[in-house]
Coordinates of C-alpha atoms in Angstrom, one line a residue:
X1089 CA -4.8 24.2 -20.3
X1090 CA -5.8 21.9 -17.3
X1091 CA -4.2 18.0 -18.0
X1092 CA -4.1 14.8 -15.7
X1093 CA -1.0 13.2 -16.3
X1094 CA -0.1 9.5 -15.2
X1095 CA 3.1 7.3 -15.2
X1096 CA 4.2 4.3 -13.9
X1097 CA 7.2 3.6 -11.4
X1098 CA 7.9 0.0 -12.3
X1099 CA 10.3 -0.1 -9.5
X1100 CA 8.1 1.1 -6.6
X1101 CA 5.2 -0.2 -7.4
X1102 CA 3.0 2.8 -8.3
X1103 CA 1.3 5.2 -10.3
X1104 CA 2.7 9.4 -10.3
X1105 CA -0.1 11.5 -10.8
X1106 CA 0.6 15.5 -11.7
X1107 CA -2.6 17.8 -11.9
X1108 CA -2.9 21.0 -13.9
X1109 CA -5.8 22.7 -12.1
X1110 CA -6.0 25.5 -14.8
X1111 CA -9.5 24.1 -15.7
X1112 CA -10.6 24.3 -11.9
X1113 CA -10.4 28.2 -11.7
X1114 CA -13.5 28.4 -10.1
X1115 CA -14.1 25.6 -8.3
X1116 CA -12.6 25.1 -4.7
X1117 CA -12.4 21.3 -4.4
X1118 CA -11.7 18.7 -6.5
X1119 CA -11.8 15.1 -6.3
X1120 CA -9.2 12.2 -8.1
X1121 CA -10.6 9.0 -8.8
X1122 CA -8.6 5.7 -10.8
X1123 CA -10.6 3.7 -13.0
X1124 CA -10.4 -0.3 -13.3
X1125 CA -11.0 -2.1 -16.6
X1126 CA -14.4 -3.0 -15.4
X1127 CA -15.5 0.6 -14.7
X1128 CA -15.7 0.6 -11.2
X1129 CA -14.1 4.0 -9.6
X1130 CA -11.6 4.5 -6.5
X1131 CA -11.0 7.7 -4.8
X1132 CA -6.8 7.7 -4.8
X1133 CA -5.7 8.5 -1.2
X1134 CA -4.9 11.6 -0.6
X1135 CA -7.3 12.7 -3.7
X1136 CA -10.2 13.2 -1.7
X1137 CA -11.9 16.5 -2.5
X1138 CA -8.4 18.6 -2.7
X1139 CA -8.8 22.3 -1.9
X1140 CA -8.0 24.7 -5.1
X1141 CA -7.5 28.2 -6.1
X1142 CA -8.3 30.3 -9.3
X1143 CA -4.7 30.2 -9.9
X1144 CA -2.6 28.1 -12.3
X1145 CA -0.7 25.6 -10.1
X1146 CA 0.4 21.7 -10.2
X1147 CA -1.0 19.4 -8.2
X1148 CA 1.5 15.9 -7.5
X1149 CA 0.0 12.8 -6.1
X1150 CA 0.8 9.0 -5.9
X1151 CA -1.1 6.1 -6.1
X1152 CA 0.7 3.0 -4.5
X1153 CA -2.8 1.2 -4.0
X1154 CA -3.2 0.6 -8.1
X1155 CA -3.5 -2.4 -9.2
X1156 CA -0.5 -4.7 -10.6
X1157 CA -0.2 -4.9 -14.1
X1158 CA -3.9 -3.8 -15.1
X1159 CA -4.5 -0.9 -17.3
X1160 CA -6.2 1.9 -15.3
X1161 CA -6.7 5.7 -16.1
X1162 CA -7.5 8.7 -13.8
X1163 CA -10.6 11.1 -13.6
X1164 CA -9.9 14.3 -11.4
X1165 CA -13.4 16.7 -11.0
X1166 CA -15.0 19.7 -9.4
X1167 CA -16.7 17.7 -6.6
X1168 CA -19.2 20.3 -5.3
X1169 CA -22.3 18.9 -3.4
X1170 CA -25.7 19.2 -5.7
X1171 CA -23.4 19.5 -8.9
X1172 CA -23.0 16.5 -12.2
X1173 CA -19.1 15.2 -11.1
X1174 CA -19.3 15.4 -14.9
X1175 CA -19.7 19.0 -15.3
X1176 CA -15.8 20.1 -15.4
X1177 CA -13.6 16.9 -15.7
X1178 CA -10.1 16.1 -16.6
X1179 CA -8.6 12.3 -17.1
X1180 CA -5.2 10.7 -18.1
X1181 CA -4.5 8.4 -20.4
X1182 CA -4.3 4.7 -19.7
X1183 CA -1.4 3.8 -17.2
X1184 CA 0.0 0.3 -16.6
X1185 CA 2.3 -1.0 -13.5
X1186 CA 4.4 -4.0 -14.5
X1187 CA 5.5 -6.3 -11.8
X1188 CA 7.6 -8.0 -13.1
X1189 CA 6.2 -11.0 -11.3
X1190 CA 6.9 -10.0 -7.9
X1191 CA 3.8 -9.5 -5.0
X1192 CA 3.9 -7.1 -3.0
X1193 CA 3.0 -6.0 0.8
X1194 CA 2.1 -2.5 1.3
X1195 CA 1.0 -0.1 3.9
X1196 CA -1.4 2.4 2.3
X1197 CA -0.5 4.9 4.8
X1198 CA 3.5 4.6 5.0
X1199 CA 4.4 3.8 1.6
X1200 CA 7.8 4.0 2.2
X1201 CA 7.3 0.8 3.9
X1202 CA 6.3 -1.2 1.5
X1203 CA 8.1 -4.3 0.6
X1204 CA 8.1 -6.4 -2.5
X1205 CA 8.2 -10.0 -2.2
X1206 CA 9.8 -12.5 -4.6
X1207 CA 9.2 -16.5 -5.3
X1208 CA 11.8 -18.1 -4.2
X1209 CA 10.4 -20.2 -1.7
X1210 CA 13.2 -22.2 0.1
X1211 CA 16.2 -21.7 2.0
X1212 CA 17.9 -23.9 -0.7
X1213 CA 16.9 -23.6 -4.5
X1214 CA 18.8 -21.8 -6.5
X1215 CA 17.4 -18.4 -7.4
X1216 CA 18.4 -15.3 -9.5
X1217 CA 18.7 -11.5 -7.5
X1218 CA 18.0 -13.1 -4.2
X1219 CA 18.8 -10.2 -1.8
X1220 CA 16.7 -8.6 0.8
X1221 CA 13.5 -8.8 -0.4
X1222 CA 11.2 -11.3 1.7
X1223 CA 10.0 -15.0 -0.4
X1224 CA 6.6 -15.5 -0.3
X1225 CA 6.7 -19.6 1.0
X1226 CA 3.1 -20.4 1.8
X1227 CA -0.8 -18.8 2.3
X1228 CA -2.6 -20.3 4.7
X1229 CA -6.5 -22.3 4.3
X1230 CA -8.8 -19.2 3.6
X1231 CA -11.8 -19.3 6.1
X1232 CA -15.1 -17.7 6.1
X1233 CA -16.6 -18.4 9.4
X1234 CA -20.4 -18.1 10.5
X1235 CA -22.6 -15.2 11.9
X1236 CA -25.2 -18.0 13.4
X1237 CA -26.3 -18.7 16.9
X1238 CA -27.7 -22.0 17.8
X1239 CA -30.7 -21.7 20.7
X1240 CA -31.6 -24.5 22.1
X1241 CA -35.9 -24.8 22.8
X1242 CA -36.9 -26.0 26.0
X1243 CA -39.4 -29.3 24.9
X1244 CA -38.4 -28.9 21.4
X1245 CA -35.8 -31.4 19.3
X1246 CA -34.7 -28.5 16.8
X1247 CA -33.2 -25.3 18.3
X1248 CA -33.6 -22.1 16.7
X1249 CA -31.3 -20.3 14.2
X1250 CA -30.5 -17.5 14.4
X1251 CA -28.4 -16.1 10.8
X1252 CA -26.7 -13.3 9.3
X1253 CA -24.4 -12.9 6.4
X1254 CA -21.5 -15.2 6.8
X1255 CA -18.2 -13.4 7.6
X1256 CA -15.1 -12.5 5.3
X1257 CA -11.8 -14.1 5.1
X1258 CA -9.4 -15.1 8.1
X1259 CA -5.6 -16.8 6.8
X1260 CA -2.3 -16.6 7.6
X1261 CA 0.7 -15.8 5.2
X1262 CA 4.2 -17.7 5.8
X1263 CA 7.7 -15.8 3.9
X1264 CA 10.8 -16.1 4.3
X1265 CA 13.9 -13.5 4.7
X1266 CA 17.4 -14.0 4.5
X1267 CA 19.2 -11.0 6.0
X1268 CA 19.5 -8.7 8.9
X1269 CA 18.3 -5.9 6.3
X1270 CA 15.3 -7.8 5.6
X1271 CA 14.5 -8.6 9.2
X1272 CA 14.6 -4.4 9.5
X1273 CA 12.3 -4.4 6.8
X1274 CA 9.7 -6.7 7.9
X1275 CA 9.5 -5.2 11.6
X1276 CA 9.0 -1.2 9.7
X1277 CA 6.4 -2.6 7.7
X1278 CA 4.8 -4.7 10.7
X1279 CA 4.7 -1.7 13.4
X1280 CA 2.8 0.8 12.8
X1281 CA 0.2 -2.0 13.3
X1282 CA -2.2 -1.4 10.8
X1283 CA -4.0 -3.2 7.8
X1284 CA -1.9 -3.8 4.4
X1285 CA -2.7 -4.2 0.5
X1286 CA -1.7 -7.7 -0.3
X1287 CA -1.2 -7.4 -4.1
X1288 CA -0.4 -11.2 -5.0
X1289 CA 0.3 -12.6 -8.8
X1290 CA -3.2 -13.8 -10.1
X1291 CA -1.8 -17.5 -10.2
X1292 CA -2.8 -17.0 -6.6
X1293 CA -6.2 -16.8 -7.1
X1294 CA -5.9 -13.9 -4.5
X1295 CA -7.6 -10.6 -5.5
X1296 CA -6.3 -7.4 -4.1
X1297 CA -7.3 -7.1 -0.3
X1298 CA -6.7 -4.8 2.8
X1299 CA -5.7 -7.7 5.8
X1300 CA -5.3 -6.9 9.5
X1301 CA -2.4 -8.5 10.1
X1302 CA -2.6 -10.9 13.8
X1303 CA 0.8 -11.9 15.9
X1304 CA 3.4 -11.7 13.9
X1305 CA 6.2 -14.7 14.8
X1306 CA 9.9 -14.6 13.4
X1307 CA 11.2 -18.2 13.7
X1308 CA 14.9 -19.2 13.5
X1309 CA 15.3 -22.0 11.0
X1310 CA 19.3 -22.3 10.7
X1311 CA 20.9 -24.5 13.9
X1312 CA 23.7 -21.8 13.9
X1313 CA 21.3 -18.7 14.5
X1314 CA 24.0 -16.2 13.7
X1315 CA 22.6 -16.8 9.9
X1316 CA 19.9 -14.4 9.9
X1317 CA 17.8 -16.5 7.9
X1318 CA 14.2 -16.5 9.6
X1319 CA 10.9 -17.5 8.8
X1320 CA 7.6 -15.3 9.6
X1321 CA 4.4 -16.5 10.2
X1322 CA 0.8 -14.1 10.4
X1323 CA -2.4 -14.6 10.6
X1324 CA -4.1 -12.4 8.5
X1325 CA -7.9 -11.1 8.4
X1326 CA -9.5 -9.4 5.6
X1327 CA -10.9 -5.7 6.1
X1328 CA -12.4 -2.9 4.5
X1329 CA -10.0 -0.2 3.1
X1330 CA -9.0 2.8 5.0
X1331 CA -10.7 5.7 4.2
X1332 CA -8.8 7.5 1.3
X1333 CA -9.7 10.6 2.6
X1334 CA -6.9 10.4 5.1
X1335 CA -3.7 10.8 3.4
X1336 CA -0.6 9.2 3.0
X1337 CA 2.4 9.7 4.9
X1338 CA 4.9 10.8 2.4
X1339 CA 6.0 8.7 -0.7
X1340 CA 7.2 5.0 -1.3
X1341 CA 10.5 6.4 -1.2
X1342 CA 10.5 9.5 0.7
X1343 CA 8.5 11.6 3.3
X1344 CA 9.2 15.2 6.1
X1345 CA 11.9 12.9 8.3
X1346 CA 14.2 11.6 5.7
X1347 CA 14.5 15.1 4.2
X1348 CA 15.0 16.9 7.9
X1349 CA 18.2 14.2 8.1
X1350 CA 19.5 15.3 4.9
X1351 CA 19.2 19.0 4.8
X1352 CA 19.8 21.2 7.5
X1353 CA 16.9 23.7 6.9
X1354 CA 14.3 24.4 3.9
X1355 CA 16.5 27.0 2.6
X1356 CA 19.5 24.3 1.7
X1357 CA 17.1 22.2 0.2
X1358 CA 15.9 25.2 -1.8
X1359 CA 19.2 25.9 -2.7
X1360 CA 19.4 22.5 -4.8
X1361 CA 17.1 23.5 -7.4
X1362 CA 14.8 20.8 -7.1
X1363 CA 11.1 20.5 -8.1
X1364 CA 8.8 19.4 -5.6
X1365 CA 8.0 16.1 -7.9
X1366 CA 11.6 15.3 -7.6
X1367 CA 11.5 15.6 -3.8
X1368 CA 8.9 13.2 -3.8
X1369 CA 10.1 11.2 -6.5
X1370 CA 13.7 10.6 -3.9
X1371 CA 15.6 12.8 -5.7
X1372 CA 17.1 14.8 -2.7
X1373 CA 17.7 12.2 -0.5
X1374 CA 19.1 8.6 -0.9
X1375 CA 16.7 5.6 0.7
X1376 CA 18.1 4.6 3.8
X1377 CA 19.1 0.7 3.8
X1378 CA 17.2 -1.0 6.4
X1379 CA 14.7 0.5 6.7
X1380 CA 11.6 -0.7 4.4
X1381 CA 11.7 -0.4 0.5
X1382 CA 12.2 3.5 1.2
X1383 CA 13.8 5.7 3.2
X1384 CA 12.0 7.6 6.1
X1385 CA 14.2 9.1 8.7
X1386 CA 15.8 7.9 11.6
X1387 CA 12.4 6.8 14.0
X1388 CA 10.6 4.1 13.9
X1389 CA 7.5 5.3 12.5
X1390 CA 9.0 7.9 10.1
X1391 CA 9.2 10.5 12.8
X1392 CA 12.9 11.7 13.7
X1393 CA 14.0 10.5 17.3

């Protein structure tokens, strides 16, 4: 019998999705969609009209763009042009991520990347657990600049306006890091040069958003710079999402590198016993330190060097 399955990893930051496509036997794509509170649906990257078989097999996906601590459930269908998406439909059960309070900044397409990002704002209060996770310290004025042009009218006080829809957000975020690990962290998650998911606590007042990121600066704010405390500053503007028919590479914790560095070919890492899930899930290889909240592999963009 065909079932949708969801549970949350608390401690990455995301949703595991497994797929029995028994009900699918004769359909040859389906789609997986997460549902918000309020109704609205979003495809889940990598989700995105996921070529089946008429054979019984398990399908595992994870969703590291779901919202923090917000009930959501999952809706996987045959999504055949011309045909109701309700016409062969499976869903999960309601799922919840708790964060624990922390934010989080996330790249959608490494998730392995990812960094979480705790309170602690200063250099000198005391706070619990401080390690190499970045403090959030300050977000900068939001702005919402014009689409206008002013013409001036030759014999005529008043020029003409010329108006669209005003444009979205520009700001900046300022955090701060405290170790050499964390530096590492910040420059993975920075390089690949893309947008991120800022997924902020709500006493922000800062819904989740995908944010080109602008310069980044690292700023050295001990006199003796052999502390490696630093302080980042970024000026952020917000965008749409990428398309979640492009999928992501690997898991929050794992993807192809990090396993090629820890096994000499597939057969020794078929030799282990492991499921698939468990692969994903960082079970056959331990995170490299250093290198984002995950490990990847031993090049700078996940691929080996």
């Amino acid at each position: 019998m065909a079932s949708l399955t969801a549970t949350a990893d608390n401690t990455y930051a995301h949703i595991e999705l497994t797929i029995d496509f028994d009900a699918f036997t004769t359909a040859n794509q389906v789609t997986i969609v997460r549902i918000h509170p309020d109704g609205s649906e979003y495809v889940v990257r990598g989700g995105y009209r996921i070529v089946t078989f008429p054979v019984s097999f398990d399908y595992f996906l994870f969703d590291t763009e779901a919202p923090l601590d917000t009930a959501v459930t999952y809706r996987a269908f045959e999504d055949v042009d011309g045909q109701d998406p309700a016409t062969n439909t499976i869903t999960s059960g309601p799922v919840t991520i708790v964060s624990g309070g922390y934010n989080w900044f996330k790249d959608p397409s490494r998730p392995w990347a990812n960094v979480r990002v705790d309170l602690c704002d200063s250099m000198t209060t005391p706070c619990t657990g401080l390690g190499d996770d970045p403090s959030l310290m300050r977000l900068g004025t939001r702005n919402r600049g014009p689409d206008a042009t002013i013409v001036p009218i030759l014999d005529r006080e008043l020029p003409a306006d010329i108006w669209a829809r005003r444009k979205g957000i520009t700001s900046s975020i300022v955090f701060l890091t405290r170790t050499l690990t964390a530096i590492d962290n910040v420059y993975t998650l920075f390089t690949a040069g893309g947008p991120l998911l800022l997924q902020l606590q709500p006493e922000y007042g800062w819904d989740d958003a995908y944010w080109q990121p602008g310069e980044l600066q690292e700023e050295y704010v001990v006199t003796d710079q052999r502390v490696p405390y630093r302080r980042w500053t970024v000026p952020i503007t917000q965008v749409d999402r990428p398309s979640p028919a492009t999928a992501a590479q690997g898991t929050a914790c794992a993807n192809w590198c990090l396993i090629e560095d820890t096994y000499a070919t597939s057969q020794t890492l078929a030799d282990t016993g492991l499921t698939w899930l468990e692969v994903a899930s960082c079970d056959a290889a331990a995170a490299f330190v250093g290198f984002g909240f995950g490990g990847y592999g031993d090049g700078p963009y996940g691929d080996p060097t």
